[in-house]
C-alpha positions in Angstrom: 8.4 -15.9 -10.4 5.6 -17.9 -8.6 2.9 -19.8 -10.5 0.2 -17.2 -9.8 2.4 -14.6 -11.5 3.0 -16.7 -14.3 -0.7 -17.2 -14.5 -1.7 -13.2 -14.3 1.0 -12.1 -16.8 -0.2 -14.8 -19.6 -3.9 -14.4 -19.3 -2.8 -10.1 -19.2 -5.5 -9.6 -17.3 -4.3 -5.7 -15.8 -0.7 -3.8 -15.3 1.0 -4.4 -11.8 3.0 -1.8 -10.0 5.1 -1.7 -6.8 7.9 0.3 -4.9 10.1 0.1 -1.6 9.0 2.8 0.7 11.3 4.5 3.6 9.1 6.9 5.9 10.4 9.4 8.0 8.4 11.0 10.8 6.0 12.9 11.0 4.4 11.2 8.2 0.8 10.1 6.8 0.2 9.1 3.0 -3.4 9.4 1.8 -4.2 6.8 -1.0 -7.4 7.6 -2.6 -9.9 4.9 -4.0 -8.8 3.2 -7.1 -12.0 1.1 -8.2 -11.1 -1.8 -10.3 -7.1 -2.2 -8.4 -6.3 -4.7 -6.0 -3.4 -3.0 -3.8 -1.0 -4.9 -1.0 1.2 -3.5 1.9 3.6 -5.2 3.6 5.8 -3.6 6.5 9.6 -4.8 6.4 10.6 -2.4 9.4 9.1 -0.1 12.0 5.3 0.6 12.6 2.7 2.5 11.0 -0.3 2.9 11.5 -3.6 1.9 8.7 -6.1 4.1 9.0 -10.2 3.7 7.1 -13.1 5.5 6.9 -15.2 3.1 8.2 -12.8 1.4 11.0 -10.9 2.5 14.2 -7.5 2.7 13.2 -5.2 -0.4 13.0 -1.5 -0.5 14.0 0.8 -2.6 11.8 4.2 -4.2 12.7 7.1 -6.1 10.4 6.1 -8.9 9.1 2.2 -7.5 8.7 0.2 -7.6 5.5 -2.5 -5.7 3.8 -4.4 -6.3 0.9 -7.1 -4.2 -0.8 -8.8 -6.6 -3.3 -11.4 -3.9 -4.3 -9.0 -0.1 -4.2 -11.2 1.2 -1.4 -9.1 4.5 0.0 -7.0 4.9 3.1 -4.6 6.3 4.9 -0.8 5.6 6.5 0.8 7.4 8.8 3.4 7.2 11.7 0.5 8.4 14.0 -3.2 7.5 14.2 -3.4 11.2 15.6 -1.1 12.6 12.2 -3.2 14.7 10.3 -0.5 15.8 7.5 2.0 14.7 5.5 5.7 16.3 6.6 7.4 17.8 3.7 10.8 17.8 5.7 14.1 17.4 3.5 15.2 13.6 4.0 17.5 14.3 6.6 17.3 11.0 9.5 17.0 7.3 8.9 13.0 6.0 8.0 11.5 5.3 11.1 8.8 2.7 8.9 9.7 0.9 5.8 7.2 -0.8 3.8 6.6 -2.6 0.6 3.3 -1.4 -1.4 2.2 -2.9 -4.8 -0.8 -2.5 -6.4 -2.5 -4.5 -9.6 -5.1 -2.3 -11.8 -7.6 -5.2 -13.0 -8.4 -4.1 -16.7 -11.7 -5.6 -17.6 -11.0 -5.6 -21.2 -8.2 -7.5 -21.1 -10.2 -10.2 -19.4 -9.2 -14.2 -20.5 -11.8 -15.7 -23.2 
């Protein structure tokens, strides 16, 4: 455990969360907003592509990072032109893999 985990669990400041992902195309995930949770992505293999309301979409690559400090909503998908999600039995190897975690910042658990 790093420092800055060490830190976060004492002070209990919110609950963190995370999971491998495998994606298999066609794909696209949309993540809602989440005020008040800080969320990361990393990609470990393939390419995806981040998509935002505001912002032309971005493609990402291993090795690339995302982080949401403020839960604002978006999108990931194998595409930027994938409008849905497939709902396809798990039947060929992910084309993307990545590694999301999020952190939900609880303000009453704040350090005195």
């Amino acid at each position: 455990m790093d420092i800055l985990s060490d830190v976060i669990s004492v002070v209990r400041m919110g609950t963190p969360g995370g999971e491998r992902v495998e994606w298999r195309a066609p794909w696209r995930q949309d993540f809602p907003d989440q005020p008040g949770t800080a969320g990361l992505l990393v990609v470990l293999q393939g390419t995806c592509w981040l998509i935002e309301n505001a912002a032309e979409p971005t493609h990402l690559a291993p090795g690339d990072v995302v982080f949401s400090p403020h839960g604002d909503g978006y999108a990931l998908a194998d595409s930027a032109a994938t409008t849905a999600a497939g709902n396809e039995p798990a039947t060929t190897p992910p084309t993307t893999v990545t590694l999301c975690g999020g952190y939900e910042l609880r303000p009453e658990w704040t350090h005195p």
